[in-house]
CSV table of C-alpha atoms in Angstrom, one decimal:
chain,number,residue,atom,x,y,z
Z,25,MET,CA,70.2,-17.3,-18.5
Z,26,PHE,CA,71.0,-15.0,-15.4
Z,27,ASP,CA,72.9,-12.4,-17.1
Z,28,LEU,CA,71.7,-9.3,-15.4
Z,29,ASP,CA,72.3,-7.1,-18.4
Z,30,ARG,CA,70.2,-9.1,-20.6
Z,31,TRP,CA,67.2,-9.1,-18.0
Z,32,GLN,CA,67.7,-5.3,-17.8
Z,33,GLU,CA,67.5,-4.8,-21.6
Z,34,ILE,CA,64.5,-7.0,-21.7
Z,35,TRP,CA,62.6,-5.0,-19.0
Z,36,VAL,CA,63.6,-1.8,-20.7
Z,37,THR,CA,62.1,-2.9,-24.0
Z,38,ILE,CA,58.8,-3.9,-22.3
Z,39,THR,CA,58.6,-0.8,-20.4
Z,40,ARG,CA,59.6,1.5,-23.2
Z,41,ASN,CA,56.0,1.8,-24.3
Z,42,LYS,CA,54.0,1.3,-21.1
Z,43,MET,CA,50.5,1.7,-22.4
Z,44,ARG,CA,51.1,-0.7,-25.3
Z,45,SER,CA,52.5,-3.4,-22.9
Z,46,ILE,CA,49.7,-2.9,-20.5
Z,47,LEU,CA,46.9,-3.3,-23.3
Z,48,THR,CA,48.6,-6.2,-24.7
Z,49,ALA,CA,49.1,-8.0,-21.4
Z,50,PHE,CA,45.5,-7.5,-20.6
Z,51,GLY,CA,44.4,-10.0,-23.2
Z,52,VAL,CA,46.6,-12.7,-21.4
Z,53,PHE,CA,45.5,-11.5,-18.0
Z,54,TRP,CA,41.8,-11.6,-18.8
Z,55,GLY,CA,42.1,-15.1,-20.5
Z,56,ILE,CA,43.8,-16.9,-17.6
Z,57,PHE,CA,41.6,-14.9,-15.1
Z,58,MET,CA,38.2,-15.9,-16.9
Z,59,LEU,CA,39.6,-19.6,-17.1
Z,60,VAL,CA,40.2,-19.7,-13.4
Z,61,VAL,CA,36.9,-18.1,-12.7
Z,62,MET,CA,35.1,-20.3,-14.9
Z,63,ALA,CA,37.0,-23.5,-13.7
Z,64,GLY,CA,36.3,-22.5,-10.1
Z,65,SER,CA,32.5,-21.9,-10.6
Z,66,GLY,CA,32.1,-25.2,-12.4
Z,67,LYS,CA,33.7,-26.9,-9.4
Z,68,GLY,CA,31.6,-24.8,-7.1
Z,69,LEU,CA,28.6,-26.0,-9.0
Z,70,GLU,CA,29.7,-29.7,-8.7
Z,71,ASN,CA,30.7,-29.2,-5.0
Z,72,GLY,CA,27.1,-27.8,-4.2
Z,73,ILE,CA,25.2,-30.7,-6.0
Z,74,MET,CA,27.5,-33.2,-4.4
Z,75,GLU,CA,27.1,-31.7,-1.0
Z,76,GLY,CA,23.4,-31.9,-1.5
Z,77,ILE,CA,23.4,-35.6,-1.9
Z,78,ARG,CA,26.1,-36.3,0.7
Z,79,GLY,CA,25.2,-38.9,3.1
Z,80,PHE,CA,22.5,-40.3,0.7
Z,81,SER,CA,22.9,-43.7,-0.8
Z,82,THR,CA,23.1,-42.9,-4.5
Z,83,ASN,CA,22.8,-46.7,-5.2
Z,84,SER,CA,19.0,-46.5,-4.5
Z,85,CYS,CA,15.6,-46.6,-6.3
Z,86,PHE,CA,12.3,-45.2,-5.1
Z,87,PHE,CA,9.2,-47.0,-6.2
Z,88,TRP,CA,5.3,-45.7,-5.9
Z,89,THR,CA,2.1,-46.6,-7.5
Z,90,ASN,CA,0.4,-45.2,-10.5
Z,91,SER,CA,-3.1,-46.1,-12.2
Z,92,THR,CA,-2.7,-48.9,-14.6
Z,93,SER,CA,-2.5,-48.0,-18.5
Z,94,GLU,CA,-3.5,-51.4,-19.7
Z,95,PRO,CA,-6.4,-53.7,-19.0
Z,96,TYR,CA,-5.2,-57.2,-17.5
Z,97,LYS,CA,-6.8,-60.3,-16.1
Z,98,GLY,CA,-10.3,-58.8,-15.9
Z,99,PHE,CA,-9.1,-55.6,-14.3
Z,100,ARG,CA,-10.0,-52.2,-16.5
Z,101,LYS,CA,-7.7,-49.8,-17.7
Z,102,GLY,CA,-7.1,-47.0,-15.0
Z,103,ARG,CA,-7.2,-49.1,-11.8
Z,104,TYR,CA,-5.8,-47.7,-8.9
Z,105,TRP,CA,-3.6,-50.1,-6.4
Z,106,ASN,CA,-1.5,-49.9,-3.5
Z,107,MET,CA,1.7,-51.6,-2.5
Z,108,LYS,CA,1.4,-53.9,0.8
Z,109,ASN,CA,3.6,-54.7,3.7
Z,110,SER,CA,4.1,-58.3,2.3
Z,111,ASP,CA,5.8,-56.9,-0.8
Z,112,VAL,CA,8.8,-56.1,1.1
Z,113,GLU,CA,9.5,-59.7,2.1
Z,114,ILE,CA,8.6,-61.0,-1.4
Z,115,ILE,CA,10.9,-58.8,-3.2
Z,116,ARG,CA,13.6,-59.2,-0.8
Z,117,SER,CA,13.3,-63.3,-1.3
Z,118,LYS,CA,12.9,-62.9,-5.1
Z,119,VAL,CA,15.5,-60.3,-6.0
Z,120,SER,CA,19.3,-60.8,-5.0
Z,121,HIS,CA,22.0,-58.2,-4.3
Z,122,ILE,CA,19.4,-56.1,-2.2
Z,123,GLN,CA,21.2,-54.3,0.7
Z,124,TYR,CA,18.5,-52.3,2.3
Z,125,ILE,CA,14.7,-52.3,1.6
Z,126,THR,CA,12.3,-50.1,3.7
Z,127,PRO,CA,8.7,-49.0,3.0
Z,128,MET,CA,7.4,-45.6,3.9
Z,129,ILE,CA,4.3,-43.9,4.5
Z,130,PHE,CA,3.2,-40.2,4.5
Z,131,GLY,CA,0.6,-38.0,6.4
Z,132,GLY,CA,-0.8,-34.5,5.5
Z,133,ASN,CA,0.8,-31.4,6.5
Z,134,SER,CA,-2.5,-29.6,7.3
Z,135,ALA,CA,-2.5,-26.3,9.1
Z,136,ASN,CA,-1.1,-26.5,12.5
Z,137,ASN,CA,-1.0,-30.3,12.5
Z,138,THR,CA,1.8,-30.4,15.1
Z,139,VAL,CA,1.2,-28.6,18.4
Z,140,HIS,CA,3.5,-28.1,21.6
Z,141,LYS,CA,1.9,-26.2,24.3
Z,142,ASP,CA,1.0,-22.8,23.0
Z,143,LYS,CA,3.0,-23.1,19.7
Z,144,ALA,CA,1.8,-24.9,16.4
Z,145,GLY,CA,2.9,-25.4,13.0
Z,146,ALA,CA,2.2,-27.3,9.6
Z,147,TYR,CA,4.8,-30.0,9.0
Z,148,ASN,CA,5.3,-33.1,6.9
Z,149,VAL,CA,4.6,-36.5,9.0
Z,150,LYS,CA,6.5,-39.3,7.9
Z,151,GLY,CA,6.5,-43.0,8.7
Z,152,PHE,CA,9.9,-44.8,8.5
Z,153,TYR,CA,11.7,-48.1,9.5
Z,154,PRO,CA,15.2,-47.6,11.3
Z,155,VAL,CA,17.0,-48.8,8.3
Z,156,TYR,CA,16.3,-45.4,6.5
Z,157,ASP,CA,18.8,-43.8,8.2
Z,158,LYS,CA,21.3,-45.9,6.6
Z,159,ILE,CA,20.1,-44.9,3.4
Z,160,ASP,CA,19.7,-41.1,4.0
Z,161,HIS,CA,21.8,-40.6,7.0
Z,162,GLN,CA,20.6,-37.7,9.5
Z,163,GLN,CA,22.7,-35.6,11.9
Z,164,LEU,CA,21.5,-35.9,15.5
Z,165,ILE,CA,21.0,-32.8,17.4
Z,166,TYR,CA,19.5,-34.3,20.4
Z,167,GLY,CA,18.5,-38.0,21.3
Z,168,ARG,CA,18.3,-40.7,18.8
Z,169,PHE,CA,16.6,-41.8,15.7
Z,170,ILE,CA,13.7,-44.5,15.5
Z,171,ASN,CA,14.7,-47.9,16.6
Z,172,ASP,CA,13.5,-51.7,16.2
Z,173,ILE,CA,11.8,-51.6,19.6
Z,174,ASP,CA,9.6,-48.6,18.5
Z,175,ILE,CA,8.7,-50.6,15.4
Z,176,TYR,CA,8.0,-53.7,17.4
Z,177,GLU,CA,5.9,-52.2,20.2
Z,178,LYS,CA,4.5,-49.6,17.9
Z,179,ARG,CA,5.5,-47.0,20.4
Z,180,LYS,CA,4.1,-43.5,20.1
Z,181,VAL,CA,7.3,-41.6,19.9
Z,182,CYS,CA,8.6,-39.3,17.2
Z,183,VAL,CA,11.9,-37.6,15.9
Z,184,ILE,CA,11.6,-34.0,14.8
Z,185,GLY,CA,13.5,-32.0,12.2
Z,186,ARG,CA,15.6,-29.1,13.1
Z,187,ARG,CA,13.1,-26.3,12.1
Z,188,VAL,CA,10.2,-28.1,13.8
Z,189,TYR,CA,12.5,-27.9,17.0
Z,190,GLU,CA,13.4,-24.2,16.5
Z,191,GLU,CA,9.8,-23.3,16.0
Z,192,LEU,CA,8.1,-25.3,18.7
Z,193,PHE,CA,10.8,-25.3,21.6
Z,194,GLN,CA,12.9,-22.6,23.2
Z,195,LYS,CA,16.6,-22.2,21.9
Z,196,GLY,CA,18.9,-24.5,23.8
Z,197,GLN,CA,16.0,-26.7,25.3
Z,198,ASN,CA,16.5,-30.2,25.2
Z,199,PRO,CA,13.0,-31.6,23.8
Z,200,VAL,CA,13.7,-35.4,24.5
Z,201,GLY,CA,10.9,-36.6,26.5
Z,202,GLU,CA,8.5,-33.6,25.7
Z,203,LEU,CA,5.2,-34.5,24.3
Z,204,VAL,CA,3.9,-33.0,20.8
Z,205,LYS,CA,0.4,-33.4,19.4
Z,206,VAL,CA,0.5,-34.6,15.8
Z,207,ASN,CA,-2.6,-34.9,13.9
Z,208,GLY,CA,-4.7,-35.2,17.1
Z,209,MET,CA,-2.3,-37.8,18.9
Z,210,TYR,CA,0.4,-37.2,21.4
Z,211,TYR,CA,3.9,-38.5,20.8
Z,212,CYS,CA,7.0,-38.4,23.1
Z,213,VAL,CA,10.0,-36.8,21.3
Z,214,VAL,CA,13.0,-39.0,21.1
Z,215,GLY,CA,15.3,-37.1,18.9
Z,216,VAL,CA,16.0,-33.9,16.8
Z,217,ILE,CA,17.6,-34.3,13.5
Z,218,ASN,CA,19.3,-31.9,11.0
Z,219,PRO,CA,19.4,-33.4,7.3
Z,220,ILE,CA,22.9,-33.8,5.8
Z,221,THR,CA,21.5,-34.2,2.2
Z,222,MET,CA,19.2,-31.7,0.5
Z,223,ILE,CA,17.3,-34.6,-1.0
Z,224,GLY,CA,13.7,-34.4,0.7
Z,225,ILE,CA,11.5,-37.3,0.3
Z,226,ASN,CA,7.9,-36.1,0.4
Z,227,GLY,CA,9.3,-32.6,2.0
Z,228,PRO,CA,12.4,-31.5,3.6
Z,229,MET,CA,13.6,-33.5,6.5
Z,230,GLU,CA,14.3,-30.5,8.8
Z,231,GLU,CA,10.4,-29.6,8.4
Z,232,SER,CA,9.1,-33.1,9.1
Z,233,VAL,CA,7.8,-35.2,12.2
Z,234,ILE,CA,9.1,-38.8,11.8
Z,235,LEU,CA,6.9,-41.6,13.5
Z,236,PRO,CA,7.7,-45.5,13.7
Z,237,PHE,CA,6.3,-46.9,10.5
Z,238,THR,CA,4.1,-49.5,12.3
Z,239,THR,CA,2.6,-46.8,14.7
Z,240,MET,CA,1.7,-44.6,11.9
Z,241,GLN,CA,0.2,-47.4,10.0
Z,242,GLN,CA,-2.1,-48.3,13.1
Z,243,ALA,CA,-2.7,-44.7,14.4
Z,244,TYR,CA,-4.2,-43.3,11.1
Z,245,ASN,CA,-6.0,-46.4,9.8
Z,246,TYR,CA,-3.6,-47.2,6.7
Z,247,GLY,CA,-3.9,-50.9,7.3
Z,248,ASP,CA,-0.9,-52.6,5.4
Z,249,LYS,CA,-0.6,-49.8,2.8
Z,250,ILE,CA,2.8,-48.5,1.6
Z,251,HIS,CA,3.2,-45.2,-0.1
Z,252,LEU,CA,6.8,-45.3,-1.2
Z,253,LEU,CA,9.4,-48.2,-1.3
Z,254,CYS,CA,13.1,-47.4,-1.1
Z,255,ILE,CA,15.6,-50.1,-2.2
Z,256,THR,CA,19.5,-49.9,-2.0
Z,257,ALA,CA,21.6,-52.5,-4.0
Z,258,GLU,CA,24.7,-53.9,-2.5
Z,259,ASP,CA,28.0,-51.6,-2.8
Z,260,ASP,CA,29.4,-53.6,-5.6
Z,261,TYR,CA,26.3,-54.0,-7.5
Z,262,LYS,CA,24.4,-51.2,-9.6
Z,263,VAL,CA,20.8,-50.7,-8.6
Z,264,SER,CA,19.7,-50.3,-12.2
Z,265,LEU,CA,20.5,-54.2,-12.8
Z,266,ILE,CA,17.8,-55.0,-10.5
Z,267,GLU,CA,15.3,-52.0,-11.0
Z,268,ASP,CA,13.3,-54.0,-13.6
Z,269,GLN,CA,13.2,-57.2,-11.5
Z,270,ILE,CA,11.6,-55.2,-8.7
Z,271,LYS,CA,8.9,-53.9,-10.9
Z,272,THR,CA,8.2,-57.3,-12.5
Z,273,VAL,CA,7.8,-58.6,-9.0
Z,274,LEU,CA,5.4,-55.8,-8.0
Z,275,LYS,CA,3.4,-56.4,-11.2
Z,276,GLU,CA,3.2,-60.0,-10.6
Z,277,GLN,CA,2.0,-59.4,-7.2
Z,278,HIS,CA,-0.8,-57.0,-8.0
Z,279,SER,CA,-2.0,-58.5,-11.1
Z,280,ILE,CA,-0.6,-55.8,-13.4
Z,281,SER,CA,0.2,-56.4,-17.1
Z,282,PRO,CA,4.0,-57.0,-17.5
Z,283,THR,CA,4.1,-54.4,-20.6
Z,284,ASP,CA,2.3,-51.8,-18.4
Z,285,SER,CA,5.0,-49.1,-18.2
Z,286,GLN,CA,2.9,-46.5,-16.2
Z,287,ALA,CA,1.5,-48.6,-13.0
Z,288,VAL,CA,4.8,-48.7,-11.2
Z,289,GLY,CA,6.4,-45.3,-10.8
Z,290,GLY,CA,10.0,-45.0,-10.0
Z,291,VAL,CA,13.2,-42.8,-9.7
Z,292,ASN,CA,16.7,-44.2,-9.9
Z,293,LEU,CA,19.2,-42.1,-8.0
Z,294,GLU,CA,22.2,-44.1,-9.5
Z,295,LYS,CA,21.0,-42.9,-13.0
Z,296,GLN,CA,20.7,-39.5,-11.8
Z,297,PHE,CA,24.0,-39.4,-10.1
Z,298,THR,CA,25.7,-40.8,-13.4
Z,299,MET,CA,23.8,-37.9,-15.4
Z,300,PHE,CA,25.3,-35.4,-13.0
Z,301,HIS,CA,28.8,-36.8,-13.5
Z,302,TYR,CA,28.7,-36.5,-17.3
Z,303,LEU,CA,27.0,-33.0,-16.9
Z,304,PHE,CA,29.9,-31.8,-14.6
Z,305,LEU,CA,32.4,-33.5,-17.1
Z,306,GLY,CA,30.7,-31.5,-20.1
Z,307,ILE,CA,30.9,-28.3,-18.0
Z,308,SER,CA,34.5,-28.7,-17.4
Z,309,ILE,CA,35.3,-29.5,-21.1
Z,310,LEU,CA,33.4,-26.3,-22.0
Z,311,VAL,CA,34.9,-24.2,-19.5
Z,312,TRP,CA,38.5,-25.0,-20.6
Z,313,ILE,CA,37.5,-24.8,-24.4
Z,314,VAL,CA,36.2,-21.1,-23.7
Z,315,GLY,CA,38.9,-20.2,-21.4
Z,316,LEU,CA,41.6,-21.5,-23.8
Z,317,GLY,CA,40.1,-19.7,-26.5
Z,318,THR,CA,40.0,-16.4,-24.7
Z,319,LEU,CA,43.6,-17.0,-23.7
Z,320,PHE,CA,44.6,-17.8,-27.3
Z,321,ALA,CA,43.0,-14.5,-28.2
Z,322,GLY,CA,45.3,-12.7,-25.9
Z,323,ILE,CA,48.4,-14.5,-27.1
Z,324,VAL,CA,47.8,-13.5,-30.6
Z,325,GLY,CA,47.7,-10.1,-29.4
Z,326,VAL,CA,51.0,-10.5,-27.7
Z,327,SER,CA,52.5,-12.0,-31.0
Z,328,ASN,CA,51.2,-8.9,-33.0
Z,329,ILE,CA,52.6,-6.5,-30.7
Z,330,MET,CA,56.1,-8.4,-30.7
Z,331,LEU,CA,56.1,-8.2,-34.5
Z,332,VAL,CA,55.6,-4.6,-34.3
Z,333,THR,CA,58.5,-4.3,-31.7
Z,334,VAL,CA,60.5,-6.3,-34.1
Z,335,ARG,CA,59.8,-3.8,-37.0
Z,336,GLU,CA,60.7,-1.0,-34.6
Z,337,ARG,CA,63.9,-2.5,-33.7
Z,338,THR,CA,65.1,-3.6,-37.3
Z,339,LYS,CA,68.2,-1.5,-37.3
Z,340,GLU,CA,69.2,-2.5,-33.7
Z,341,ILE,CA,68.7,-6.2,-34.7
Z,342,GLY,CA,70.7,-5.5,-38.0
Z,343,ILE,CA,73.6,-4.1,-36.1
Z,344,ARG,CA,73.5,-7.0,-33.6
Z,345,ARG,CA,73.9,-9.4,-36.6
Z,346,ALA,CA,76.5,-7.4,-38.1
Z,347,LEU,CA,78.7,-7.5,-35.0
Z,348,GLY,CA,78.2,-11.2,-35.0
Z,349,ALA,CA,75.2,-12.0,-32.7
Z,350,LYS,CA,74.4,-15.6,-33.3
Z,351,PRO,CA,70.7,-16.5,-34.3
Z,352,ARG,CA,70.1,-18.2,-30.8
Z,353,VAL,CA,70.8,-15.0,-29.3
Z,354,ILE,CA,68.4,-13.0,-31.3
Z,355,ILE,CA,65.5,-15.7,-30.9
Z,356,SER,CA,66.2,-16.1,-27.3
Z,357,GLN,CA,66.0,-12.3,-26.6
Z,358,ILE,CA,62.6,-12.1,-28.6
Z,359,ILE,CA,61.1,-15.3,-26.9
Z,360,SER,CA,62.2,-14.0,-23.6
Z,361,GLU,CA,60.5,-10.7,-24.0
Z,362,SER,CA,57.4,-12.5,-25.1
Z,363,LEU,CA,57.6,-15.0,-22.3
Z,364,ILE,CA,58.1,-12.4,-19.4
Z,365,LEU,CA,55.3,-10.1,-20.6
Z,366,THR,CA,52.9,-13.3,-20.8
Z,367,LEU,CA,53.8,-14.8,-17.4
Z,368,LEU,CA,53.7,-11.3,-15.7
Z,369,ALA,CA,50.1,-10.9,-17.0
Z,370,GLY,CA,49.2,-14.6,-16.5
Z,371,MET,CA,50.3,-14.8,-13.0
Z,372,LEU,CA,48.5,-11.6,-12.1
Z,373,GLY,CA,45.1,-13.2,-13.8
Z,374,LEU,CA,45.9,-16.6,-12.0
Z,375,CYS,CA,46.4,-14.8,-8.5
Z,376,LEU,CA,43.4,-12.3,-8.9
Z,377,GLY,CA,41.0,-15.4,-10.1
Z,378,VAL,CA,42.1,-17.6,-7.0
Z,379,GLY,CA,41.6,-14.6,-4.8
Z,380,LEU,CA,38.2,-13.9,-6.1
Z,381,LEU,CA,37.0,-17.5,-5.6
Z,382,THR,CA,38.4,-17.4,-1.9
Z,383,VAL,CA,36.5,-14.3,-1.3
Z,384,VAL,CA,33.3,-15.9,-2.7
Z,385,ASP,CA,34.0,-19.2,-0.7
Z,386,SER,CA,34.1,-17.3,2.5
Z,387,ILE,CA,31.0,-15.6,1.9
Z,388,LEU,CA,29.2,-18.7,1.2
Z,389,THR,CA,30.6,-20.4,4.1
Z,390,ALA,CA,29.6,-17.8,6.4
Z,391,THR,CA,26.1,-17.7,4.8
Z,392,ARG,CA,25.6,-21.5,5.6
Z,393,GLU,CA,26.8,-21.2,9.2
Z,394,ASN,CA,24.4,-18.4,9.9
Z,395,THR,CA,21.4,-19.9,7.9
Z,396,HIS,CA,22.1,-23.6,8.3
Z,397,GLU,CA,20.9,-23.9,4.6
Z,398,GLY,CA,22.7,-25.7,2.0
Z,399,THR,CA,23.1,-24.3,-1.5
Z,400,PHE,CA,23.7,-25.6,-4.9
Z,401,PHE,CA,27.1,-23.6,-5.1
Z,402,ALA,CA,29.8,-24.5,-2.8
Z,403,HIS,CA,33.6,-24.1,-2.3
Z,404,PRO,CA,34.5,-22.7,-5.8
Z,405,GLN,CA,38.1,-23.7,-6.3
Z,406,VAL,CA,40.6,-24.7,-8.9
Z,407,SER,CA,42.8,-27.6,-8.0
Z,408,PHE,CA,46.4,-27.7,-7.7
Z,409,TRP,CA,47.1,-29.6,-10.8
Z,410,SER,CA,44.7,-27.2,-12.7
Z,411,ALA,CA,46.8,-24.4,-11.6
Z,412,ILE,CA,50.0,-26.1,-12.8
Z,413,LEU,CA,48.4,-26.7,-16.0
Z,414,ALA,CA,47.5,-23.2,-16.4
Z,415,LEU,CA,51.0,-22.2,-15.7
Z,416,VAL,CA,52.5,-24.7,-18.3
Z,417,ILE,CA,50.1,-23.5,-20.9
Z,418,LEU,CA,51.2,-20.0,-20.1
Z,419,VAL,CA,54.9,-20.9,-20.7
Z,420,PHE,CA,54.1,-22.6,-24.0
Z,421,ALA,CA,51.9,-19.8,-24.9
Z,422,GLY,CA,54.6,-17.3,-24.2
Z,423,ILE,CA,57.1,-19.2,-26.3
Z,424,ILE,CA,54.7,-19.7,-29.2
Z,425,ALA,CA,53.8,-15.8,-29.0
Z,426,GLY,CA,57.5,-15.0,-29.4
Z,427,PHE,CA,58.6,-17.5,-31.9
Z,428,ILE,CA,56.9,-16.0,-34.9
Z,429,PRO,CA,58.5,-12.5,-34.2
Z,430,ALA,CA,61.9,-14.2,-33.4
Z,431,TRP,CA,61.8,-15.8,-36.9
Z,432,ARG,CA,60.9,-12.6,-38.5
Z,433,ALA,CA,63.8,-11.1,-36.8
Z,434,LEU,CA,66.1,-13.6,-38.2
Z,435,GLN,CA,64.9,-12.7,-41.8
Z,436,ILE,CA,66.4,-9.2,-41.3
Z,437,LYS,CA,69.7,-8.8,-43.2
Z,438,ALA,CA,72.4,-6.8,-41.5
Z,439,ILE,CA,73.1,-4.6,-44.6
Z,440,ASP,CA,69.3,-4.0,-45.2
Z,441,ALA,CA,68.8,-2.8,-41.7
Z,442,ILE,CA,71.6,-0.6,-41.5
Z,443,ARG,CA,70.5,1.2,-44.7
Z,444,GLU,CA,66.8,1.8,-43.2
Z,445,GLU,CA,65.9,5.4,-42.2
């Protein structure tokens, strides 16, 4: 195995026709290079999407109201209705396996609706309960989030998003305790948040002003109206199993036909998350099929060239056979040449592919740090076991590429080979 003369002979054979060896090896190089780049890109897309929902409870459902599509109990078709505060407790009492339930209301983002001293801007205004932070966790830059005392006492306080802070306050200034005017009313800033997730309910959180739910209902005459209801199921229970129960309770409370599929709108994040999972699985399978197909084309090229090499060395092989060379020696010689050529090209493709992904990752990371913006593509990489699998495939490919030429070499008869001119 470690016979120096043998490996020198293999190297001389490979480098005898340098251009042909390089062009042959390029097929294998390109195949493994594309496999690594495509696999890393698929992983980068998955990482970007997963980072976009990191910090958000994916086992959640959101519900809102639409006009009815069926007449019911004397009400006409097309009736508009609203969820109420009382719906929250009724749902909690009638539907089990609920971990968090919180209502939300929203205000307009009219021109310059938020003012601080001589600066103003148009931002989303949202009314939340403190429990919303457990569903969509926010990173605190300054101060705190809305708390239960704010809700109970209907305090005129607010939490502002990172971009609101950057545009209304001086850089490095602690805004906690400062007053901002939101839709004509003054509120004391108690915190600044930076969203972890890219999911923005009724607008990005970094461009939002968050008020206590009860304060916003009273200040802007919303009565007991709810715009959106968010419900998260217990950790060991899928929210899909209680989604229809919640819709049924809402329909019962507001005299809506049980068969009306339009009146209660909703989105199920658990189903969306499952869909993403299968999407990324499909992308991964497709990447490996395309990558292995490209690699296979390169291996066929190596095998063809090795057949040509065997043909050119007919007399040499015949003399070896005449001098008593055993079949396994001939086979191992041809397979070793094929394996070395394949591994050299494959390792180069693997290293360059990983290097390219590393450079792209560095650029993306620097961009995110400078802009504080998330992307749908992050940390493109191939796992350690994927790299090991690629190497194993290369070894088997090299052996297979050399097996047919080696078998062809064994069919050469010594006397016939010697007679060839």
